[in-house]
Amino acid sequence: MSTRIQVAFFCVVAAAAAIAPRAQPRPAIANVLVVTMDGMRWQEVFGGLQSALLTKEAGGVEEPEPIERRFGGGTAEQRREKLMPFFWTIVARDGQVFGDPSRGSLARVTNGLWFSYPGYNELLAGYPDPRIDSNDKNLNPNVTVLEWLNHRPAYAGRVAAFASWELLPWILNAQRSGIACNGEGPPIAQPATERERALNDFAAELPPYWGATRFDAPTGLGALEYLRSHHPRVLYVMLGETDEWAHGRRYDLYLDSAYRNDRFIRQLWETAQRMPEYAGRTALLLATDHGRGDGAADWTDHGRKVPAAERIWMAAMGPGVPALGVRANVTVTQSQLAATVAALLGEDYVAAQPKAAAALPIANR
Ligand SMILES: [Zn+2]
């Protein structure tokens, strides 16, 4: 290179550097997957099978032996790993888990009502709202973090949500938010493949056992198909069976649902990791809408009369989430999830919605 060309080259580079905006580091995370397990107790998340509930009277369990064989173990660590193997061998190893009382941590609901709609509002809007005091089909007056993202150009049309509970479109105010919401009817709204049509046909044959909540299988399979075909940047899956089997005092089926939910979460994560735009650029958040009672009589229940349902759990994993495992001596609230979804994507939800709680303290501190 001649001196003259060198000088010219230098000038061009210097000029480009002067006018270019300050280099923004690309956020490590481009996509977020959020999964909630309705009314899943921290007692089983951290301790696995609780043998006091594995009885006919407390848990409605006619045959405890097969359940004991599947999920039993001498320590809490052994039992929880059998119940939720993906959660405990992958998420807790590579990410962070909040709410373990045995480690001096607490994760709590702040809405004081301890049932579903107030809990989902708190999780997704980032603050409790006393106006939301029933599970009735009322459109959420609050803009959730999902709606806020869906109205930003980088995420428009790239936010989707699937639920086993038919209230999802009300909670996310689907007509205002424009979020692709699937909460009832066929799990694939516009089936395009033979596989998707077969899934809808199969789902239509399942019994409507709980009315407002369908089984988690079609919800999860629908969400997986949506991930593969639509590539959403934010995908929320609201699973519902754990709450329903618990209300029905079927501890065996409650545990089985937790196990299948964990398997679905693994499938969702592994499916994403096989897709180039998700691999290494995706975070996973796991949470619940409320806890439940702590005793043999009231473990089935939650709501205003069951204060133990205030205690919950949460977990996070992904690039940018240091592998700190089960967090000790940290108190967090349900309301912190919303800002966490945004923060993982490099977005500041609290600046836009000052009522929202700060993101979970996932950074090394
Ligand atoms: Zn419930």
CSV table of C-alpha atoms and ligand atoms in Angstrom, one decimal:
chain,number,residue,atom,x,y,z
A,1,MET,CA,0.0,0.0,0.0
A,2,SER,CA,1.5,3.4,-1.0
A,3,THR,CA,1.7,6.1,1.6
A,4,ARG,CA,-0.9,8.1,-0.2
A,5,ILE,CA,-3.4,5.3,-0.2
A,6,GLN,CA,-2.5,4.5,3.4
A,7,VAL,CA,-3.4,8.0,4.4
A,8,ALA,CA,-6.6,8.0,2.4
A,9,PHE,CA,-7.6,4.7,3.9
A,10,PHE,CA,-6.9,5.9,7.4
A,11,CYS,CA,-9.0,9.0,6.8
A,12,VAL,CA,-11.9,6.9,5.6
A,13,VAL,CA,-11.7,4.6,8.6
A,14,ALA,CA,-11.4,7.5,11.0
A,15,ALA,CA,-14.4,9.3,9.4
A,16,ALA,CA,-16.5,6.1,9.6
A,17,ALA,CA,-15.5,5.7,13.2
A,18,ALA,CA,-16.5,9.3,14.0
A,19,ILE,CA,-19.9,9.1,12.4
A,20,ALA,CA,-20.8,5.6,13.5
A,21,PRO,CA,-23.0,5.3,16.6
A,22,ARG,CA,-21.1,3.9,19.5
A,23,ALA,CA,-20.9,0.2,19.0
A,24,GLN,CA,-23.8,-1.5,20.9
A,25,PRO,CA,-22.8,-4.9,22.1
A,26,ARG,CA,-25.3,-7.3,20.6
A,27,PRO,CA,-27.4,-8.7,23.4
A,28,ALA,CA,-26.4,-12.2,24.2
A,29,ILE,CA,-30.1,-13.2,24.1
A,30,ALA,CA,-32.4,-12.6,21.2
A,31,ASN,CA,-35.3,-14.8,22.2
A,32,VAL,CA,-37.0,-15.7,25.5
A,33,LEU,CA,-39.1,-18.7,26.3
A,34,VAL,CA,-41.4,-18.5,29.3
A,35,VAL,CA,-43.2,-21.5,30.8
A,36,THR,CA,-45.5,-21.4,33.8
A,37,MET,CA,-46.8,-24.5,35.7
A,38,ASP,CA,-50.1,-23.5,37.3
A,39,GLY,CA,-50.1,-23.8,41.1
A,40,MET,CA,-47.0,-25.9,41.2
A,41,ARG,CA,-45.8,-25.9,44.8
A,42,TRP,CA,-42.3,-25.0,45.9
A,43,GLN,CA,-42.5,-28.0,48.2
A,44,GLU,CA,-42.3,-30.4,45.3
A,45,VAL,CA,-40.0,-28.3,43.2
A,46,PHE,CA,-37.3,-28.2,45.9
A,47,GLY,CA,-38.2,-31.4,47.7
A,48,GLY,CA,-39.8,-33.7,45.2
A,49,LEU,CA,-42.4,-36.3,46.3
A,50,GLN,CA,-43.8,-35.5,49.8
A,51,SER,CA,-44.6,-38.9,51.3
A,52,ALA,CA,-47.2,-37.4,53.8
A,53,LEU,CA,-49.4,-36.7,50.7
A,54,LEU,CA,-48.9,-40.1,49.1
A,55,THR,CA,-51.9,-41.6,50.9
A,56,LYS,CA,-55.5,-42.2,50.1
A,57,GLU,CA,-56.8,-39.6,52.6
A,58,ALA,CA,-54.4,-36.8,51.9
A,59,GLY,CA,-53.6,-37.3,48.2
A,60,GLY,CA,-56.4,-39.5,46.9
A,61,VAL,CA,-53.7,-42.1,46.0
A,62,GLU,CA,-55.1,-45.6,45.8
A,63,GLU,CA,-51.8,-47.3,44.9
A,64,PRO,CA,-48.8,-45.5,46.4
A,65,GLU,CA,-46.2,-48.1,45.4
A,66,PRO,CA,-45.8,-47.3,41.7
A,67,ILE,CA,-45.5,-43.6,42.5
A,68,GLU,CA,-43.0,-44.2,45.3
A,69,ARG,CA,-40.9,-46.3,42.8
A,70,ARG,CA,-41.0,-43.5,40.2
A,71,PHE,CA,-40.4,-40.5,42.4
A,72,GLY,CA,-39.3,-41.7,45.8
A,73,GLY,CA,-35.8,-41.2,47.2
A,74,GLY,CA,-33.9,-40.8,50.5
A,75,THR,CA,-33.1,-37.1,50.0
A,76,ALA,CA,-34.8,-34.0,48.7
A,77,GLU,CA,-32.2,-33.8,46.0
A,78,GLN,CA,-32.8,-37.4,44.8
A,79,ARG,CA,-36.6,-37.0,44.8
A,80,ARG,CA,-36.7,-33.6,43.0
A,81,GLU,CA,-34.3,-34.8,40.3
A,82,LYS,CA,-36.6,-37.8,39.6
A,83,LEU,CA,-39.7,-35.5,39.5
A,84,MET,CA,-38.2,-32.8,37.4
A,85,PRO,CA,-35.0,-34.1,35.8
A,86,PHE,CA,-34.5,-31.3,33.2
A,87,PHE,CA,-35.1,-28.6,35.8
A,88,TRP,CA,-32.6,-30.1,38.3
A,89,THR,CA,-29.9,-31.5,36.0
A,90,ILE,CA,-29.9,-28.7,33.4
A,91,VAL,CA,-31.6,-25.5,34.6
A,92,ALA,CA,-30.3,-25.6,38.1
A,93,ARG,CA,-26.8,-26.4,36.8
A,94,ASP,CA,-26.6,-23.9,34.0
A,95,GLY,CA,-28.9,-21.2,35.4
A,96,GLN,CA,-30.5,-20.0,38.6
A,97,VAL,CA,-33.4,-21.1,40.8
A,98,PHE,CA,-35.1,-18.8,43.3
A,99,GLY,CA,-37.3,-19.5,46.3
A,100,ASP,CA,-35.6,-22.4,48.2
A,101,PRO,CA,-36.4,-21.8,51.9
A,102,SER,CA,-33.8,-24.3,52.9
A,103,ARG,CA,-31.2,-21.9,51.4
A,104,GLY,CA,-32.7,-18.9,53.2
A,105,SER,CA,-34.4,-17.7,50.0
A,106,LEU,CA,-37.9,-16.6,49.4
A,107,ALA,CA,-40.0,-16.1,46.3
A,108,ARG,CA,-43.3,-14.5,47.0
A,109,VAL,CA,-46.6,-13.4,45.4
A,110,THR,CA,-47.4,-9.8,46.3
A,111,ASN,CA,-51.0,-9.5,45.1
A,112,GLY,CA,-52.3,-10.9,48.4
A,113,LEU,CA,-55.0,-13.0,46.6
A,114,TRP,CA,-53.0,-16.1,45.7
A,115,PHE,CA,-55.0,-17.3,42.8
A,116,SER,CA,-54.5,-17.4,39.0
A,117,TYR,CA,-55.6,-14.2,37.2
A,118,PRO,CA,-54.0,-11.9,39.8
A,119,GLY,CA,-50.9,-14.0,39.7
A,120,TYR,CA,-50.6,-14.0,35.9
A,121,ASN,CA,-51.2,-10.3,35.9
A,122,GLU,CA,-48.5,-9.8,38.4
A,123,LEU,CA,-46.0,-12.0,36.5
A,124,LEU,CA,-46.6,-10.5,33.1
A,125,ALA,CA,-47.5,-6.8,33.9
A,126,GLY,CA,-44.9,-6.7,36.6
A,127,TYR,CA,-47.1,-5.4,39.4
A,128,PRO,CA,-50.1,-6.5,41.4
A,129,ASP,CA,-53.4,-4.8,40.6
A,130,PRO,CA,-56.3,-4.9,43.1
A,131,ARG,CA,-58.8,-4.4,40.3
A,132,ILE,CA,-58.0,-8.0,39.2
A,133,ASP,CA,-59.7,-9.9,41.9
A,134,SER,CA,-61.4,-12.7,40.1
A,135,ASN,CA,-60.8,-15.4,37.5
A,136,ASP,CA,-63.7,-14.0,35.4
A,137,LYS,CA,-63.3,-13.3,31.7
A,138,ASN,CA,-62.4,-9.6,32.0
A,139,LEU,CA,-60.0,-8.0,29.6
A,140,ASN,CA,-56.8,-7.1,31.4
A,141,PRO,CA,-56.6,-3.3,31.7
A,142,ASN,CA,-52.9,-3.6,32.2
A,143,VAL,CA,-50.3,-3.8,29.4
A,144,THR,CA,-48.2,-6.8,30.0
A,145,VAL,CA,-44.5,-7.0,29.1
A,146,LEU,CA,-45.6,-9.3,26.2
A,147,GLU,CA,-47.9,-6.6,24.8
A,148,TRP,CA,-45.3,-3.9,25.4
A,149,LEU,CA,-42.8,-6.0,23.4
A,150,ASN,CA,-45.3,-6.9,20.7
A,151,HIS,CA,-45.8,-3.1,20.1
A,152,ARG,CA,-42.1,-2.5,19.6
A,153,PRO,CA,-40.9,-2.9,16.0
A,154,ALA,CA,-38.3,-5.5,16.7
A,155,TYR,CA,-40.8,-7.8,18.2
A,156,ALA,CA,-44.0,-6.9,16.4
A,157,GLY,CA,-45.8,-10.1,15.4
A,158,ARG,CA,-43.0,-12.1,17.0
A,159,VAL,CA,-44.7,-12.6,20.4
A,160,ALA,CA,-46.9,-15.6,20.9
A,161,ALA,CA,-48.6,-17.4,23.9
A,162,PHE,CA,-50.2,-20.8,24.3
A,163,ALA,CA,-52.2,-21.8,27.4
A,164,SER,CA,-54.1,-24.8,28.7
A,165,TRP,CA,-56.4,-22.3,30.5
A,166,GLU,CA,-58.9,-20.5,28.3
A,167,LEU,CA,-58.4,-17.2,30.1
A,168,LEU,CA,-55.1,-16.4,28.4
A,169,PRO,CA,-56.6,-14.1,25.7
A,170,TRP,CA,-58.3,-12.1,28.4
A,171,ILE,CA,-55.1,-11.9,30.6
A,172,LEU,CA,-53.1,-10.8,27.6
A,173,ASN,CA,-55.9,-8.6,26.2
A,174,ALA,CA,-55.5,-10.3,22.8
A,175,GLN,CA,-57.7,-7.8,20.9
A,176,ARG,CA,-55.6,-4.8,22.1
A,177,SER,CA,-52.2,-6.5,22.4
A,178,GLY,CA,-52.4,-8.3,19.0
A,179,ILE,CA,-50.5,-11.2,20.5
A,180,ALA,CA,-51.1,-14.6,18.9
A,181,CYS,CA,-52.9,-16.3,21.8
A,182,ASN,CA,-54.0,-19.9,21.9
A,183,GLY,CA,-56.1,-20.8,24.9
A,184,GLU,CA,-59.0,-22.9,23.7
A,185,GLY,CA,-60.2,-24.6,20.5
A,186,PRO,CA,-57.7,-26.3,18.3
A,187,PRO,CA,-54.0,-26.0,19.4
A,188,ILE,CA,-53.0,-25.0,15.9
A,189,ALA,CA,-55.1,-22.1,14.7
A,190,GLN,CA,-54.1,-22.4,11.0
A,191,PRO,CA,-52.9,-26.0,10.4
A,192,ALA,CA,-50.6,-26.1,7.4
A,193,THR,CA,-49.1,-29.6,7.6
A,194,GLU,CA,-50.4,-33.1,7.9
A,195,ARG,CA,-48.8,-33.2,11.4
A,196,GLU,CA,-50.6,-30.1,12.5
A,197,ARG,CA,-53.9,-31.3,11.2
A,198,ALA,CA,-53.4,-34.6,13.0
A,199,LEU,CA,-52.6,-32.8,16.2
A,200,ASN,CA,-55.8,-30.8,15.9
A,201,ASP,CA,-57.8,-34.0,15.2
A,202,PHE,CA,-56.3,-35.7,18.2
A,203,ALA,CA,-56.9,-32.7,20.5
A,204,ALA,CA,-60.5,-32.6,19.5
A,205,GLU,CA,-61.0,-36.2,20.7
A,206,LEU,CA,-59.7,-35.5,24.2
A,207,PRO,CA,-62.3,-35.2,27.0
A,208,PRO,CA,-63.1,-31.7,28.2
A,209,TYR,CA,-62.4,-32.9,31.8
A,210,TRP,CA,-62.1,-29.5,33.5
A,211,GLY,CA,-64.0,-27.3,31.2
A,212,ALA,CA,-62.0,-24.1,31.2
A,213,THR,CA,-58.6,-25.9,31.2
A,214,ARG,CA,-57.6,-28.5,28.6
A,215,PHE,CA,-54.9,-31.1,29.0
A,216,ASP,CA,-51.3,-29.8,28.7
A,217,ALA,CA,-50.4,-32.2,25.9
A,218,PRO,CA,-52.2,-30.3,23.0
A,219,THR,CA,-51.0,-27.0,24.5
A,220,GLY,CA,-47.4,-28.0,24.6
A,221,LEU,CA,-47.4,-29.7,21.2
A,222,GLY,CA,-49.2,-26.7,19.6
A,223,ALA,CA,-46.5,-24.4,21.1
A,224,LEU,CA,-43.7,-26.6,19.7
A,225,GLU,CA,-45.2,-26.5,16.3
A,226,TYR,CA,-45.6,-22.8,16.5
A,227,LEU,CA,-42.0,-22.4,17.5
A,228,ARG,CA,-40.8,-24.5,14.5
A,229,SER,CA,-43.1,-22.7,12.0
A,230,HIS,CA,-43.3,-19.1,13.2
A,231,HIS,CA,-40.0,-18.5,15.1
A,232,PRO,CA,-41.4,-16.1,17.7
A,233,ARG,CA,-38.8,-14.1,19.6
A,234,VAL,CA,-40.9,-14.4,22.8
A,235,LEU,CA,-43.0,-17.5,23.4
A,236,TYR,CA,-45.0,-17.9,26.5
A,237,VAL,CA,-46.5,-21.3,27.5
A,238,MET,CA,-49.0,-21.5,30.4
A,239,LEU,CA,-49.4,-25.1,31.5
A,240,GLY,CA,-52.4,-25.9,33.7
A,241,GLU,CA,-52.7,-29.5,34.7
A,242,THR,CA,-50.7,-29.3,38.0
A,243,ASP,CA,-53.3,-27.0,39.5
A,244,GLU,CA,-56.3,-29.0,38.3
A,245,TRP,CA,-55.1,-32.4,39.6
A,246,ALA,CA,-54.1,-30.7,42.9
A,247,HIS,CA,-57.6,-29.3,43.3
A,248,GLY,CA,-58.9,-32.7,42.5
A,249,ARG,CA,-56.8,-34.1,45.3
A,250,ARG,CA,-54.9,-36.5,43.0
A,251,TYR,CA,-51.4,-36.3,44.3
A,252,ASP,CA,-50.3,-39.1,42.0
A,253,LEU,CA,-51.5,-37.3,38.9
A,254,TYR,CA,-50.3,-33.9,40.1
A,255,LEU,CA,-46.8,-35.4,40.3
A,256,ASP,CA,-47.2,-37.0,36.9
A,257,SER,CA,-48.2,-33.7,35.4
A,258,ALA,CA,-45.1,-32.0,36.9
A,259,TYR,CA,-43.0,-34.7,35.4
A,260,ARG,CA,-44.6,-34.3,32.0
A,261,ASN,CA,-44.4,-30.5,32.2
A,262,ASP,CA,-40.6,-30.9,32.9
A,263,ARG,CA,-40.3,-33.1,29.9
A,264,PHE,CA,-42.1,-30.6,27.7
A,265,ILE,CA,-39.8,-27.8,28.9
A,266,ARG,CA,-36.8,-30.0,27.9
A,267,GLN,CA,-38.4,-30.6,24.5
A,268,LEU,CA,-39.1,-26.9,24.0
A,269,TRP,CA,-35.5,-26.0,25.0
A,270,GLU,CA,-33.9,-28.7,22.9
A,271,THR,CA,-36.1,-27.9,19.9
A,272,ALA,CA,-35.0,-24.3,20.1
A,273,GLN,CA,-31.3,-25.3,20.5
A,274,ARG,CA,-31.6,-27.2,17.2
A,275,MET,CA,-32.7,-24.0,15.4
A,276,PRO,CA,-29.9,-21.6,14.3
A,277,GLU,CA,-31.7,-18.4,15.3
A,278,TYR,CA,-32.3,-19.8,18.8
A,279,ALA,CA,-29.2,-21.8,19.5
A,280,GLY,CA,-27.0,-20.1,22.1
A,281,ARG,CA,-29.2,-16.9,21.9
A,282,THR,CA,-32.2,-17.9,23.9
A,283,ALA,CA,-33.2,-17.7,27.5
A,284,LEU,CA,-35.7,-19.7,29.5
A,285,LEU,CA,-37.8,-18.5,32.4
A,286,LEU,CA,-39.9,-20.8,34.5
A,287,ALA,CA,-42.5,-19.7,37.1
A,288,THR,CA,-45.8,-20.3,38.7
A,289,ASP,CA,-48.9,-18.1,39.3
A,290,HIS,CA,-49.3,-19.0,43.0
A,291,GLY,CA,-48.4,-21.5,45.7
A,292,ARG,CA,-50.7,-23.8,47.6
A,293,GLY,CA,-51.5,-24.9,51.1
A,294,ASP,CA,-48.7,-26.6,53.1
A,295,GLY,CA,-50.6,-29.3,55.0
A,296,ALA,CA,-52.2,-32.7,54.2
A,297,ALA,CA,-55.6,-31.1,54.2
A,298,ASP,CA,-55.0,-27.9,52.3
A,299,TRP,CA,-52.2,-28.7,49.9
A,300,THR,CA,-54.9,-28.9,47.3
A,301,ASP,CA,-56.0,-25.3,47.8
A,302,HIS,CA,-54.9,-21.7,47.4
A,303,GLY,CA,-56.5,-18.3,47.5
A,304,ARG,CA,-57.3,-15.7,50.1
A,305,LYS,CA,-57.8,-18.2,52.9
A,306,VAL,CA,-54.6,-20.1,52.2
A,307,PRO,CA,-51.7,-17.7,53.1
A,308,ALA,CA,-49.1,-20.4,52.5
A,309,ALA,CA,-49.9,-20.0,48.8
A,310,GLU,CA,-47.9,-16.8,48.9
A,311,ARG,CA,-44.7,-18.7,48.5
A,312,ILE,CA,-43.6,-19.6,45.0
A,313,TRP,CA,-40.4,-20.4,43.0
A,314,MET,CA,-38.8,-19.1,39.8
A,315,ALA,CA,-35.9,-20.1,37.6
A,316,ALA,CA,-33.9,-18.7,34.7
A,317,MET,CA,-31.3,-20.0,32.3
A,318,GLY,CA,-29.6,-18.8,29.2
A,319,PRO,CA,-26.6,-16.8,28.0
A,320,GLY,CA,-26.2,-13.9,30.3
A,321,VAL,CA,-27.6,-15.8,33.2
A,322,PRO,CA,-24.6,-16.8,35.3
A,323,ALA,CA,-24.7,-20.5,36.5
A,324,LEU,CA,-25.2,-19.7,40.1
A,325,GLY,CA,-27.6,-22.6,40.7
A,326,VAL,CA,-30.0,-22.5,43.7
A,327,ARG,CA,-29.7,-19.0,45.0
A,328,ALA,CA,-29.1,-18.6,48.7
A,329,ASN,CA,-30.4,-15.7,50.9
A,330,VAL,CA,-32.2,-13.9,48.1
A,331,THR,CA,-35.8,-12.6,48.3
A,332,VAL,CA,-37.6,-12.1,45.0
A,333,THR,CA,-41.2,-11.4,44.1
A,334,GLN,CA,-43.5,-12.7,41.4
A,335,SER,CA,-43.7,-9.2,40.0
A,336,GLN,CA,-40.0,-9.3,38.9
A,337,LEU,CA,-40.6,-11.7,36.1
A,338,ALA,CA,-42.0,-9.1,33.6
A,339,ALA,CA,-38.9,-6.9,33.7
A,340,THR,CA,-36.7,-10.0,33.6
A,341,VAL,CA,-38.2,-11.0,30.2
A,342,ALA,CA,-37.4,-7.6,28.9
A,343,ALA,CA,-33.9,-7.3,30.5
A,344,LEU,CA,-32.8,-10.6,29.1
A,345,LEU,CA,-33.5,-9.1,25.6
A,346,GLY,CA,-31.7,-5.9,26.5
A,347,GLU,CA,-34.9,-3.9,26.9
A,348,ASP,CA,-35.8,-1.7,29.8
A,349,TYR,CA,-39.4,-2.4,30.8
A,350,VAL,CA,-39.3,-0.6,34.1
A,351,ALA,CA,-38.4,2.7,32.3
A,352,ALA,CA,-41.6,2.3,30.3
A,353,GLN,CA,-43.7,1.0,33.2
A,354,PRO,CA,-42.5,2.5,36.5
A,355,LYS,CA,-45.0,0.5,38.5
A,356,ALA,CA,-43.2,-2.7,37.4
A,357,ALA,CA,-40.8,-4.4,39.8
A,358,ALA,CA,-37.1,-4.6,38.9
A,359,ALA,CA,-35.8,-7.6,37.0
A,360,LEU,CA,-34.6,-10.6,39.0
A,361,PRO,CA,-31.1,-10.2,40.3
A,362,ILE,CA,-29.6,-12.7,37.9
A,363,ALA,CA,-26.3,-10.9,37.4
A,364,ASN,CA,-23.2,-11.8,39.4
A,365,ARG,CA,-23.4,-9.8,42.6
B,1,ZN,ZN,-56.3,-23.2,41.2
